[in-house]
Short mmCIF file of C-alpha atoms in Angstrom, two decimals:
data_model
loop_
_atom_site.label_atom_id
_atom_site.label_comp_id
_atom_site.label_asym_id
_atom_site.label_seq_id
_atom_site.Cartn_x
_atom_site.Cartn_y
_atom_site.Cartn_z
CA MET U 1 -166.04 -72.36 -171.38
CA ASN U 2 -164.37 -73.60 -168.29
CA MET U 3 -160.72 -73.02 -167.91
CA ALA U 4 -158.72 -74.88 -165.27
CA ALA U 5 -156.67 -72.77 -162.90
CA PRO U 6 -152.96 -73.24 -163.34
CA MET U 7 -151.18 -75.51 -160.78
CA LEU U 8 -148.81 -73.42 -158.62
CA ALA U 9 -146.01 -74.95 -156.48
CA PRO U 10 -146.26 -74.12 -152.76
CA THR U 11 -143.90 -71.45 -151.53
CA PRO U 12 -141.40 -72.89 -148.99
CA ALA U 13 -141.65 -71.42 -145.51
CA PRO U 14 -138.67 -69.36 -144.45
CA THR U 15 -136.22 -71.37 -142.21
CA SER U 16 -135.46 -69.87 -138.82
CA PRO U 17 -131.80 -69.71 -137.73
CA ALA U 18 -130.61 -72.44 -135.33
CA LEU U 19 -130.57 -71.38 -131.70
CA THR U 20 -127.42 -71.98 -129.63
CA HIS U 21 -127.08 -71.82 -125.90
CA ASP U 22 -124.08 -71.52 -123.57
CA VAL U 23 -124.42 -74.18 -120.91
CA THR U 24 -122.25 -74.35 -117.77
CA LEU U 25 -122.10 -77.74 -116.08
CA VAL U 26 -121.31 -77.76 -112.39
CA THR U 27 -120.18 -81.09 -111.00
CA THR U 28 -120.12 -81.60 -107.25
CA ARG U 29 -118.10 -84.41 -105.77
CA LYS U 30 -118.37 -85.34 -102.13
CA LEU U 31 -115.23 -86.91 -100.76
CA ALA U 32 -115.73 -88.81 -97.55
CA GLN U 33 -112.92 -89.42 -95.09
CA ALA U 34 -112.36 -91.79 -92.22
CA ARG U 35 -111.38 -90.08 -88.99
CA VAL U 36 -110.18 -91.24 -85.60
CA MET U 37 -111.74 -89.45 -82.63
CA GLY U 38 -111.13 -89.85 -78.94
CA VAL U 39 -114.02 -90.94 -76.76
CA PRO U 40 -114.24 -89.67 -73.17
CA PRO U 41 -114.57 -92.54 -70.69
CA GLU U 42 -117.89 -91.27 -69.32
CA GLU U 43 -119.47 -91.57 -72.80
CA PHE U 44 -118.50 -95.22 -73.31
CA GLY U 45 -119.81 -98.33 -71.63
CA ILE U 46 -119.37 -102.08 -72.01
CA GLU U 47 -120.91 -105.20 -70.54
CA ARG U 48 -119.65 -106.18 -67.11
CA GLY U 49 -118.01 -109.49 -68.03
CA ALA U 50 -116.29 -108.31 -71.23
CA ARG U 51 -112.57 -108.86 -71.66
CA ASN U 52 -112.10 -107.02 -74.97
CA ILE U 53 -114.17 -105.06 -77.43
CA ARG U 54 -113.75 -107.47 -80.31
CA ASP U 55 -115.54 -110.35 -78.56
CA CYS U 56 -117.96 -108.48 -76.30
CA ASN U 57 -121.74 -108.84 -76.71
CA TYR U 58 -122.68 -105.27 -75.92
CA CYS U 59 -121.17 -101.81 -75.68
CA PHE U 60 -122.52 -98.31 -76.20
CA HIS U 61 -121.39 -94.79 -77.00
CA GLU U 62 -123.30 -91.70 -75.92
CA VAL U 63 -122.88 -89.07 -78.63
CA VAL U 64 -123.19 -85.64 -77.01
CA THR U 65 -121.42 -83.44 -79.58
CA LYS U 66 -124.14 -83.16 -82.23
CA THR U 67 -126.78 -80.48 -82.41
CA GLU U 68 -130.38 -80.78 -83.45
CA SER U 69 -129.69 -79.42 -86.93
CA HIS U 70 -126.81 -81.89 -87.44
CA LEU U 71 -128.99 -84.87 -86.60
CA ILE U 72 -131.78 -83.70 -88.91
CA ALA U 73 -129.26 -83.15 -91.72
CA GLU U 74 -128.02 -86.73 -91.25
CA GLY U 75 -131.52 -88.01 -91.98
CA PHE U 76 -132.96 -88.62 -88.49
CA ASP U 77 -136.68 -88.05 -88.05
CA GLU U 78 -137.25 -84.36 -87.37
CA ASP U 79 -140.14 -84.84 -84.94
CA GLN U 80 -138.19 -87.36 -82.89
CA VAL U 81 -135.11 -85.15 -82.71
CA LYS U 82 -137.12 -82.10 -81.66
CA SER U 83 -138.77 -84.12 -78.89
CA LEU U 84 -135.43 -85.09 -77.32
CA ASN U 85 -134.24 -83.27 -74.20
CA ASP U 86 -131.30 -80.88 -74.12
CA TYR U 87 -127.89 -82.16 -73.10
CA THR U 88 -126.04 -80.15 -70.44
CA GLY U 89 -123.77 -82.68 -68.75
CA ASN U 90 -124.58 -81.27 -65.30
CA THR U 91 -125.26 -84.73 -63.87
CA GLU U 92 -121.98 -86.38 -64.87
CA ILE U 93 -119.19 -86.23 -62.31
CA GLU U 94 -116.30 -86.67 -64.74
CA THR U 95 -117.67 -84.06 -67.13
CA LEU U 96 -118.07 -81.54 -64.31
CA ALA U 97 -114.57 -82.30 -63.01
CA ARG U 98 -113.15 -81.66 -66.49
CA ASP U 99 -115.21 -78.50 -66.93
CA THR U 100 -113.12 -75.72 -65.35
CA VAL U 101 -114.86 -72.73 -66.93
CA ALA U 102 -118.53 -73.73 -66.48
CA GLU U 103 -119.11 -74.55 -70.13
CA HIS U 104 -122.01 -76.90 -69.47
CA PHE U 105 -123.95 -74.33 -67.52
CA SER U 106 -124.34 -72.02 -70.51
CA THR U 107 -125.45 -74.44 -73.22
CA THR U 108 -128.14 -73.35 -75.66
CA SER U 109 -131.59 -74.68 -74.83
CA GLY U 110 -134.92 -74.45 -76.60
CA GLY U 111 -136.21 -71.10 -77.54
CA VAL U 112 -134.78 -68.65 -80.02
CA ASN U 113 -131.98 -70.88 -81.36
CA SER U 114 -133.21 -74.39 -80.68
CA ALA U 115 -131.47 -75.77 -83.80
CA ALA U 116 -128.09 -75.23 -82.12
CA ARG U 117 -128.91 -77.07 -78.90
CA LEU U 118 -126.95 -80.20 -78.05
CA VAL U 119 -128.88 -83.44 -78.12
CA ARG U 120 -127.70 -86.75 -76.71
CA ILE U 121 -128.18 -89.95 -78.66
CA THR U 122 -126.80 -93.38 -77.82
CA GLU U 123 -125.21 -95.79 -80.28
CA HIS U 124 -125.63 -99.38 -79.06
CA TYR U 125 -123.54 -102.20 -80.51
CA VAL U 126 -125.20 -105.47 -79.56
CA ARG U 127 -125.03 -109.06 -80.75
CA MET U 128 -128.58 -110.38 -81.02
CA ASP U 129 -130.84 -112.66 -83.07
CA TYR U 130 -132.70 -109.82 -84.77
CA GLU U 131 -133.79 -111.87 -87.80
CA GLY U 132 -134.97 -114.82 -85.73
CA ASN U 133 -132.77 -117.44 -87.42
CA GLY U 134 -131.05 -118.53 -84.22
CA LYS U 135 -127.77 -116.77 -85.08
CA ALA U 136 -126.57 -113.75 -83.14
CA CYS U 137 -125.12 -111.02 -85.35
CA LEU U 138 -123.72 -107.59 -84.58
CA TYR U 139 -126.08 -104.65 -85.01
CA GLN U 140 -125.91 -100.93 -84.38
CA VAL U 141 -129.00 -99.59 -82.63
CA ILE U 142 -129.42 -95.82 -82.16
CA THR U 143 -131.72 -94.52 -79.43
CA GLY U 144 -132.42 -91.10 -77.99
CA GLY U 145 -134.09 -89.49 -75.05
CA ASP U 146 -134.24 -90.50 -71.41
CA GLN U 147 -136.49 -93.47 -72.19
CA GLY U 148 -134.24 -94.94 -74.88
CA GLU U 149 -136.63 -94.37 -77.77
CA LEU U 150 -135.59 -96.10 -81.00
CA LEU U 151 -134.83 -93.44 -83.57
CA ARG U 152 -135.71 -93.52 -87.26
CA LYS U 153 -133.38 -92.48 -90.05
CA ASP U 154 -134.50 -91.97 -93.65
CA GLY U 155 -137.88 -93.48 -92.71
CA ARG U 156 -136.40 -96.68 -91.28
CA ASP U 157 -135.59 -97.83 -87.77
CA CYS U 158 -131.94 -97.31 -86.82
CA VAL U 159 -131.05 -101.00 -86.62
CA THR U 160 -128.06 -101.57 -88.93
CA PRO U 161 -125.91 -104.72 -89.35
CA PHE U 162 -122.26 -104.06 -88.58
CA ASP U 163 -119.07 -105.96 -89.38
CA ALA U 164 -117.03 -104.89 -86.34
CA ILE U 165 -117.41 -102.65 -83.32
CA PRO U 166 -115.73 -99.35 -84.32
CA PHE U 167 -113.76 -98.82 -81.11
CA ALA U 168 -110.14 -99.45 -80.17
CA THR U 169 -108.84 -99.28 -76.62
CA ALA U 170 -105.49 -99.42 -74.86
CA THR U 171 -104.35 -99.29 -71.26
CA PRO U 172 -100.81 -98.71 -69.91
CA VAL U 173 -101.25 -101.19 -67.03
CA PRO U 174 -103.50 -104.08 -68.07
CA VAL U 175 -105.30 -106.22 -65.52
CA THR U 176 -105.39 -109.91 -66.28
CA HIS U 177 -108.71 -111.15 -67.71
CA ARG U 178 -110.31 -107.72 -67.33
CA PHE U 179 -111.31 -105.08 -69.85
CA PHE U 180 -110.56 -102.09 -67.67
CA GLY U 181 -106.91 -101.72 -66.69
CA ARG U 182 -105.11 -99.18 -64.57
CA SER U 183 -103.50 -95.90 -65.45
CA ILE U 184 -100.28 -94.38 -64.20
CA ALA U 185 -102.38 -92.09 -62.02
CA ASP U 186 -103.92 -95.12 -60.32
CA LEU U 187 -100.42 -96.25 -59.36
CA VAL U 188 -99.23 -92.97 -57.91
CA MET U 189 -102.38 -91.35 -56.46
CA PRO U 190 -102.22 -93.19 -53.08
CA LEU U 191 -98.60 -92.13 -52.63
CA GLN U 192 -99.47 -88.60 -53.66
CA ARG U 193 -102.17 -88.43 -51.01
CA GLU U 194 -99.68 -89.65 -48.39
CA LYS U 195 -97.15 -87.02 -49.46
CA THR U 196 -99.86 -84.37 -49.26
CA ALA U 197 -100.76 -85.40 -45.69
CA LEU U 198 -97.09 -85.41 -44.61
CA LYS U 199 -96.40 -82.05 -46.19
CA ARG U 200 -99.45 -80.51 -44.54
CA GLY U 201 -98.33 -81.89 -41.18
CA ALA U 202 -94.88 -80.37 -41.67
CA LEU U 203 -96.41 -77.02 -42.58
CA ASP U 204 -98.69 -77.13 -39.53
CA ASN U 205 -95.65 -77.82 -37.37
CA LEU U 206 -93.85 -74.80 -38.86
CA TYR U 207 -96.94 -72.64 -38.28
CA LEU U 208 -96.95 -73.62 -34.59
CA HIS U 209 -93.25 -72.76 -34.39
CA ASN U 210 -94.01 -69.30 -35.70
CA ASN U 211 -97.07 -68.86 -33.46
CA PRO U 212 -96.72 -71.16 -30.41
CA ARG U 213 -99.45 -71.47 -27.80
CA VAL U 214 -98.99 -69.73 -24.49
CA GLU U 215 -99.90 -70.70 -20.96
CA VAL U 216 -101.37 -67.89 -18.82
CA SER U 217 -102.09 -68.26 -15.13
CA GLU U 218 -105.38 -66.71 -14.03
CA ALA U 219 -103.58 -65.01 -11.17
CA ASN U 220 -101.25 -63.27 -13.64
CA ALA U 221 -103.86 -62.46 -16.28
CA GLY U 222 -105.12 -58.93 -16.31
CA PRO U 223 -108.15 -57.49 -18.03
CA ASN U 224 -106.13 -56.91 -21.26
CA THR U 225 -103.95 -60.02 -21.33
CA LEU U 226 -106.23 -62.22 -23.43
CA ASP U 227 -106.97 -59.41 -25.87
CA ASP U 228 -103.24 -58.81 -26.38
CA LEU U 229 -102.57 -62.52 -26.95
CA LEU U 230 -105.31 -62.76 -29.58
CA VAL U 231 -103.48 -60.17 -31.69
CA SER U 232 -100.32 -61.77 -33.14
CA ARG U 233 -97.91 -59.27 -34.61
CA PRO U 234 -94.12 -58.81 -34.45
CA GLY U 235 -93.12 -56.71 -31.46
CA GLY U 236 -96.57 -56.89 -29.93
CA VAL U 237 -97.06 -56.08 -26.19
CA VAL U 238 -98.83 -58.42 -23.80
CA ARG U 239 -99.98 -56.81 -20.55
CA THR U 240 -99.98 -59.00 -17.44
CA LYS U 241 -100.24 -58.44 -13.67
CA THR U 242 -96.96 -60.12 -12.84
CA PRO U 243 -93.75 -60.04 -14.89
CA GLY U 244 -92.89 -63.45 -16.27
CA GLY U 245 -96.39 -64.74 -15.89
CA LEU U 246 -96.54 -66.12 -19.44
CA ASN U 247 -95.20 -69.58 -20.31
CA TRP U 248 -94.67 -70.12 -24.08
CA GLN U 249 -95.10 -73.73 -25.00
CA ALA U 250 -92.19 -75.35 -26.86
CA VAL U 251 -93.49 -77.11 -30.00
CA PRO U 252 -91.48 -80.23 -30.90
CA ASP U 253 -89.92 -80.27 -34.39
CA ILE U 254 -91.30 -83.22 -36.36
CA THR U 255 -89.85 -82.26 -39.77
CA SER U 256 -86.74 -84.36 -39.11
CA SER U 257 -88.91 -87.47 -39.35
CA ILE U 258 -91.13 -86.18 -42.17
CA TYR U 259 -88.36 -85.49 -44.69
CA PRO U 260 -86.99 -89.08 -44.71
CA MET U 261 -90.53 -90.34 -45.20
CA LEU U 262 -91.00 -88.01 -48.16
CA GLN U 263 -87.79 -89.35 -49.68
CA TYR U 264 -89.01 -92.90 -49.15
CA LEU U 265 -92.29 -92.08 -50.92
CA ASP U 266 -90.33 -90.51 -53.80
CA ALA U 267 -88.31 -93.69 -54.14
CA GLU U 268 -91.52 -95.73 -54.17
CA LEU U 269 -92.92 -93.44 -56.85
CA GLU U 270 -89.85 -94.06 -58.97
CA THR U 271 -90.27 -97.80 -58.49
CA ARG U 272 -93.92 -97.78 -59.51
CA THR U 273 -93.56 -95.49 -62.52
CA GLY U 274 -90.08 -96.46 -63.68
CA LEU U 275 -89.07 -92.80 -63.97
CA SER U 276 -86.17 -91.89 -61.71
CA ARG U 277 -84.49 -88.57 -61.12
CA GLN U 278 -81.40 -89.87 -62.87
CA THR U 279 -83.27 -90.49 -66.10
CA GLN U 280 -84.96 -87.11 -65.87
CA GLY U 281 -81.60 -85.33 -65.56
CA ILE U 282 -82.51 -83.52 -62.33
CA ASP U 283 -80.22 -85.38 -59.95
CA ALA U 284 -76.68 -84.12 -60.59
CA ASN U 285 -75.17 -86.02 -57.64
CA ALA U 286 -76.42 -89.36 -58.88
CA LEU U 287 -74.44 -89.05 -62.11
CA GLN U 288 -71.13 -88.14 -60.50
CA ASN U 289 -68.26 -90.63 -60.34
CA GLN U 290 -70.02 -93.03 -62.69
CA SER U 291 -68.81 -94.42 -65.95
CA ALA U 292 -70.63 -93.85 -69.20
CA THR U 293 -71.59 -97.55 -69.29
CA ALA U 294 -73.20 -97.40 -65.84
CA VAL U 295 -75.17 -94.28 -66.74
CA ALA U 296 -76.30 -95.88 -70.01
CA GLN U 297 -77.48 -98.96 -68.08
CA VAL U 298 -79.51 -96.77 -65.71
CA PHE U 299 -81.14 -94.99 -68.62
CA SER U 300 -81.80 -98.26 -70.44
CA ALA U 301 -83.42 -99.85 -67.38
CA SER U 302 -85.71 -96.86 -66.98
CA GLN U 303 -86.56 -96.69 -70.65
CA MET U 304 -87.53 -100.35 -70.65
CA ARG U 305 -90.55 -99.51 -68.49
CA ILE U 306 -91.52 -96.64 -70.75
CA LYS U 307 -91.09 -98.80 -73.85
CA LEU U 308 -93.25 -101.50 -72.27
CA ILE U 309 -96.05 -98.97 -71.80
CA ALA U 310 -95.56 -97.76 -75.36
CA ARG U 311 -95.87 -101.32 -76.67
CA LEU U 312 -99.06 -101.86 -74.71
CA MET U 313 -100.53 -98.65 -76.08
CA ALA U 314 -99.41 -99.69 -79.55
CA GLU U 315 -101.85 -102.60 -79.41
CA GLY U 316 -104.68 -100.08 -79.43
CA VAL U 317 -103.05 -98.19 -82.29
CA ARG U 318 -102.86 -101.42 -84.28
CA ASP U 319 -106.57 -102.09 -83.74
CA MET U 320 -107.32 -98.49 -84.70
CA PHE U 321 -105.57 -98.82 -88.06
CA ALA U 322 -107.22 -102.17 -88.69
CA LEU U 323 -110.61 -100.49 -88.25
CA LEU U 324 -109.54 -97.62 -90.53
CA HIS U 325 -108.45 -100.08 -93.20
CA GLY U 326 -111.73 -101.98 -92.94
CA THR U 327 -113.79 -98.78 -93.19
CA ILE U 328 -111.92 -97.49 -96.26
CA ARG U 329 -111.99 -100.94 -97.82
CA LYS U 330 -115.76 -101.14 -97.39
CA HIS U 331 -116.73 -97.62 -98.48
CA GLY U 332 -113.93 -96.65 -100.89
CA GLN U 333 -115.43 -96.42 -104.38
CA GLN U 334 -112.94 -94.49 -106.49
CA GLN U 335 -109.27 -93.91 -107.06
CA GLN U 336 -107.62 -90.92 -105.40
CA THR U 337 -104.26 -89.26 -105.84
CA VAL U 338 -102.59 -88.42 -102.55
CA ARG U 339 -99.28 -86.82 -101.72
CA LEU U 340 -97.03 -89.15 -99.78
CA ARG U 341 -93.39 -88.31 -98.97
CA ASN U 342 -93.36 -85.45 -101.46
CA ALA U 343 -94.61 -87.68 -104.28
CA TRP U 344 -98.07 -88.09 -105.82
CA ILE U 345 -99.29 -91.67 -105.52
CA ASN U 346 -102.49 -93.23 -106.84
CA VAL U 347 -104.49 -95.08 -104.17
CA ASP U 348 -107.46 -97.22 -105.18
CA PRO U 349 -109.31 -98.80 -102.22
CA ARG U 350 -111.24 -101.00 -104.66
CA ASP U 351 -108.09 -103.06 -105.11
CA TRP U 352 -108.09 -103.83 -101.39
CA LYS U 353 -111.22 -105.98 -101.56
CA THR U 354 -109.15 -108.99 -102.54
CA ARG U 355 -106.71 -108.46 -99.68
CA ASP U 356 -107.04 -111.39 -97.30
CA ASP U 357 -103.90 -111.03 -95.21
CA MET U 358 -102.35 -107.88 -93.81
CA THR U 359 -99.90 -107.15 -91.03
CA ILE U 360 -99.92 -103.80 -89.24
CA ASN U 361 -96.50 -102.75 -87.98
CA VAL U 362 -96.59 -100.04 -85.32
CA GLY U 363 -92.83 -99.46 -85.52
CA LEU U 364 -91.85 -100.27 -81.92
CA GLY U 365 -89.23 -102.62 -80.58
CA ALA U 366 -86.38 -101.56 -82.88
CA GLY U 367 -84.52 -99.63 -80.19
CA GLY U 368 -83.75 -95.94 -79.94
CA LYS U 369 -82.46 -93.73 -82.70
CA ALA U 370 -78.86 -94.38 -81.77
CA GLN U 371 -79.35 -98.15 -82.00
CA GLN U 372 -81.32 -97.84 -85.25
CA PHE U 373 -78.59 -95.66 -86.75
CA ALA U 374 -75.88 -98.12 -85.72
CA GLN U 375 -77.82 -101.08 -87.13
CA THR U 376 -78.52 -99.31 -90.42
CA MET U 377 -74.87 -98.31 -90.73
CA ALA U 378 -73.92 -101.96 -90.18
CA ILE U 379 -76.20 -102.90 -93.07
CA ALA U 380 -74.60 -100.17 -95.20
CA ASN U 381 -71.14 -101.55 -94.43
CA VAL U 382 -72.23 -105.05 -95.45
CA GLN U 383 -73.58 -103.66 -98.71
CA LYS U 384 -70.32 -101.82 -99.29
CA GLU U 385 -68.32 -105.00 -98.77
CA MET U 386 -70.58 -106.91 -101.16
CA LEU U 387 -70.12 -104.27 -103.85
CA ALA U 388 -66.36 -104.29 -103.29
CA GLY U 389 -66.42 -108.07 -103.65
CA GLY U 390 -68.25 -107.84 -106.98
CA LYS U 391 -71.59 -109.18 -105.69
CA VAL U 392 -73.64 -106.69 -107.68
CA ASN U 393 -76.38 -109.29 -108.06
CA LEU U 394 -77.06 -109.08 -104.30
CA VAL U 395 -77.01 -105.27 -103.84
CA GLY U 396 -78.52 -102.91 -106.40
CA ASP U 397 -79.39 -99.22 -106.70
CA LEU U 398 -82.78 -99.69 -105.02
CA GLN U 399 -81.25 -101.41 -101.97
CA LEU U 400 -78.65 -98.68 -101.60
CA TYR U 401 -81.36 -96.02 -101.87
CA ASN U 402 -83.46 -97.77 -99.22
CA THR U 403 -80.51 -97.80 -96.84
CA ALA U 404 -79.81 -94.11 -97.44
CA ALA U 405 -83.50 -93.24 -97.03
CA GLU U 406 -83.66 -95.16 -93.73
CA LEU U 407 -80.61 -93.28 -92.43
CA THR U 408 -82.25 -90.01 -93.46
CA ARG U 409 -85.46 -90.94 -91.64
CA ILE U 410 -83.59 -91.86 -88.46
CA MET U 411 -81.83 -88.49 -88.54
CA GLY U 412 -85.24 -86.76 -88.52
CA HIS U 413 -85.61 -85.79 -92.19
CA LYS U 414 -88.94 -86.84 -93.68
CA ASN U 415 -88.02 -86.38 -97.33
CA PRO U 416 -84.98 -88.42 -98.41
CA ASP U 417 -85.34 -87.12 -101.99
CA ARG U 418 -83.66 -83.92 -100.84
CA PHE U 419 -80.45 -85.87 -100.39
CA PHE U 420 -80.70 -88.94 -102.65
CA ASN U 421 -82.31 -89.69 -106.02
CA ASP U 422 -84.91 -92.43 -106.11
CA PRO U 423 -83.82 -94.93 -108.81
CA THR U 424 -87.47 -95.95 -109.42
CA ALA U 425 -88.84 -92.41 -109.91
CA LEU U 426 -90.51 -91.93 -113.32
CA ASN U 427 -90.93 -88.85 -115.44
CA PRO U 428 -94.71 -88.20 -115.54
CA GLN U 429 -94.47 -86.83 -119.09
CA THR U 430 -92.32 -89.44 -120.76
CA GLY U 431 -92.79 -92.38 -118.40
CA GLN U 432 -89.05 -92.98 -118.34
CA LEU U 433 -86.72 -93.07 -115.37
CA LEU U 434 -85.81 -89.66 -114.01
CA HIS U 435 -82.44 -90.91 -112.82
CA PRO U 436 -81.33 -93.74 -115.12
CA PRO U 437 -78.27 -95.74 -114.10
CA PRO U 438 -74.99 -94.78 -115.76
CA VAL U 439 -73.85 -96.59 -118.89
CA PRO U 440 -72.00 -99.71 -117.80
CA PRO U 441 -68.33 -99.76 -118.73
CA SER U 442 -67.09 -101.96 -121.56
CA PRO U 443 -66.22 -105.50 -120.53
CA PRO U 444 -62.59 -105.99 -119.55
CA PRO U 445 -60.34 -107.57 -122.22
CA ASP U 446 -59.04 -111.10 -122.09
CA PRO U 447 -56.27 -111.42 -119.47
CA GLU U 448 -54.25 -113.69 -121.79
CA LEU U 449 -54.46 -111.10 -124.57
CA LEU U 450 -53.37 -108.41 -122.13
CA ALA U 451 -50.42 -110.61 -121.06
CA MET U 452 -49.41 -111.20 -124.68
CA GLN U 453 -49.62 -107.49 -125.46
CA ALA U 454 -47.57 -106.72 -122.37
CA ARG U 455 -44.94 -109.30 -123.37
CA ALA U 456 -44.80 -107.93 -126.94
CA GLN U 457 -44.39 -104.39 -125.64
CA THR U 458 -41.68 -105.60 -123.26
CA ASP U 459 -39.84 -107.42 -126.04
CA GLN U 460 -40.07 -104.38 -128.26
CA VAL U 461 -38.69 -102.17 -125.52
CA LEU U 462 -35.87 -104.63 -124.86
CA ALA U 463 -34.99 -104.84 -128.57
CA THR U 464 -34.92 -101.08 -128.86
CA HIS U 465 -32.78 -100.87 -125.78
CA GLN U 466 -30.36 -103.51 -127.13
CA ALA U 467 -30.11 -101.67 -130.44
CA GLN U 468 -29.39 -98.45 -128.61
CA LEU U 469 -26.70 -100.22 -126.56
CA GLN U 470 -25.12 -101.71 -129.69
CA ALA U 471 -25.12 -98.33 -131.41
CA GLN U 472 -23.57 -96.74 -128.33
CA LYS U 473 -20.92 -99.50 -128.21
CA ALA U 474 -20.07 -99.06 -131.91
CA GLN U 475 -19.87 -95.32 -131.51
CA SER U 476 -17.68 -95.69 -128.42
CA ALA U 477 -15.38 -98.14 -130.26
CA ALA U 478 -15.06 -95.78 -133.24
CA ILE U 479 -14.27 -92.87 -130.95
CA HIS U 480 -11.79 -95.02 -129.01
CA LEU U 481 -10.11 -96.13 -132.25
CA GLN U 482 -9.93 -92.57 -133.51
CA VAL U 483 -8.45 -91.33 -130.25
CA LYS U 484 -6.01 -94.23 -130.21
CA THR U 485 -4.93 -93.54 -133.80
CA GLN U 486 -4.48 -89.83 -133.13
CA SER U 487 -2.48 -90.65 -129.99
CA GLU U 488 -0.27 -93.05 -131.88
CA ILE U 489 0.29 -90.49 -134.67
CA ALA U 490 1.16 -87.79 -132.16
CA LEU U 491 3.46 -90.20 -130.29
CA ALA U 492 5.17 -91.15 -133.54
CA LYS U 493 5.69 -87.50 -134.37
CA VAL U 494 7.19 -86.81 -130.96
CA LYS U 495 9.37 -89.88 -131.23
CA ALA U 496 10.55 -88.91 -134.69
CA ASP U 497 11.29 -85.38 -133.50
CA LEU U 498 13.24 -86.71 -130.53
CA ASP U 499 15.10 -89.16 -132.70
CA ALA U 500 16.05 -86.33 -135.05
CA ARG U 501 17.28 -84.21 -132.18
CA LEU U 502 19.20 -87.08 -130.68
CA SER U 503 20.79 -87.73 -134.03
CA LEU U 504 21.70 -84.08 -134.29
CA LEU U 505 23.17 -84.08 -130.81
CA ASP U 506 25.10 -87.22 -131.52
CA ALA U 507 26.45 -85.63 -134.65
CA HIS U 508 27.54 -82.54 -132.74
CA LEU U 509 29.14 -84.69 -130.06
CA LYS U 510 30.98 -86.70 -132.58
CA ALA U 511 32.13 -83.59 -134.38
CA ALA U 512 33.31 -82.04 -131.15
CA THR U 513 35.10 -85.16 -130.17
CA GLU U 514 36.76 -85.43 -133.45
CA SER U 515 37.86 -81.86 -133.54
CA GLY U 516 39.44 -82.25 -130.15
CA LYS U 517 37.94 -79.26 -128.75
CA THR U 518 38.03 -79.20 -125.06
CA GLU U 519 35.15 -76.95 -124.45
CA ARG U 520 31.82 -78.26 -124.66
CA LEU U 521 29.48 -77.25 -127.41
CA TYR U 522 25.88 -76.37 -126.84
CA PRO U 523 23.09 -76.43 -129.36
CA PRO U 524 21.96 -73.20 -130.87
CA GLY U 525 19.69 -71.21 -128.58
CA ALA U 526 20.97 -72.89 -125.41
CA ARG U 527 21.05 -70.62 -122.42
CA LYS U 528 22.84 -71.03 -119.14
CA ALA U 529 20.75 -70.93 -116.00
CA ARG U 530 21.71 -70.01 -112.45
CA ASP U 531 22.26 -73.63 -111.54
CA GLY U 532 25.10 -73.78 -114.10
CA HIS U 533 23.26 -76.02 -116.61
CA HIS U 534 22.20 -75.11 -120.12
CA TYR U 535 18.61 -75.36 -121.33
CA VAL U 536 17.05 -75.30 -124.79
CA ALA U 537 13.46 -74.19 -125.47
CA ASP U 538 11.09 -77.11 -126.17
CA PRO U 539 9.54 -76.55 -129.60
CA ASN U 540 6.49 -78.70 -128.78
CA ARG U 541 5.61 -77.12 -125.47
CA THR U 542 5.44 -73.42 -125.06
CA GLY U 543 7.24 -72.09 -121.96
CA LYS U 544 9.04 -75.41 -121.35
CA TYR U 545 12.80 -76.10 -121.64
CA LEU U 546 15.02 -79.12 -122.26
CA LEU U 547 18.16 -79.80 -120.19
CA VAL U 548 21.33 -80.06 -122.27
CA VAL U 549 23.34 -83.07 -121.06
CA HIS U 550 26.82 -83.90 -122.32
CA HIS U 551 27.88 -87.57 -122.53
CA GLY U 552 31.48 -88.84 -122.53
#
């Protein structure tokens, strides 16, 4: 009997735990930069008939500052670079004249450290029909060695199309229709040689004065005379056969004619260079008894020549920055954050590709610092007058800040934010203005309403004042009436009292008359005074008396 084996489910395989790894990513960014480097004149050459670099057909630059390892790292063919000769500069006159410590006689040559030896390559910039289409274009061709062998870079011949020749030149004294101009040294070197010859002649004349030649007669010369004359020392003895046998030659003094000539050459130097002793501050006599205006005119006339040279050199600076802008515009591929005037600014050269028009301002021709300060202050005064006149639509916070920043720059401070707040500065966290303008004041009320309010207040004050005057008048009248009434009452009392007394006196007089008495009667209390009259005390006034008068 066959029995089927039971069906068993497969046992699941045990799951292994997930593996985790710590990974560190290293990102390397290479930031290129455009640099401006000076080129010695002996390393640069241009075609004979050229008038400027921009339009010339050929120029070259001999690069003598790179070593063998540098060239190989840049991608040049290793075998070609190793086959090039060493560069020492021993055959170049200008290089040897500039070399004062024999640097070119100790350069590293092949041997132990051949990778550090200097190698000369030549960069040619030539306009030629390289593609054979009948149109001459600008190319950079790099050669090396004494035979001008065409070098290879990254497996290709070093023939590269170029947009512009990467050189900018300037000369202080240009020559019309010529590429090479003249330097200040070219103007003054002939005069300097003449001054050197005159000064040497004057020194030779002084030397002959100190050691004049002597005439010796053979009849007076002894065996030791010539030996004694050959030794020149103070207090030396010359032995001769005869006393007075030596005749010292008198050397004429020519310095009196040399010094005026030196002064003439100095004046000619000042004329050629434009730099006088007055402008240099070394001639104290020239500035005496002169007004400030005259001295300022002398300085201005001298500075005009210097400013002219500066403007001529500025043409080369302008071309230099144009080439820098073109290089960054061509090779700039990403945005960068740079620090400019103590503020971080985003610069993206990719936005420059659509720039078709640009003006480079070198910053010359605006006068000296004193003139710039005066002009900027004049602008500030105009802005102040506009604000005072209510023309706030013409002058705002940004314009005032620009004026203050320009004054700060003229004074020599590079960061105006130390003194003034930029109204356009933003808070990097909130994106709002760091220095918002103050809240504008409420609009002024209607002048008519103000006039009505003023009139109402004035009327109210006048009414109050009139009421106060009326109250004061009523009070004064009441007081006057009261005083008048009291006075009248008091007067009536006095009058009644006097009338009573008079009546009493009349009664006494009548009684005395009737009784026939001859002696006079006096009222009670009457007292006789020294003058013989009788007085009675006044009942209304203390210390006062009334005279008793008899009638009839």
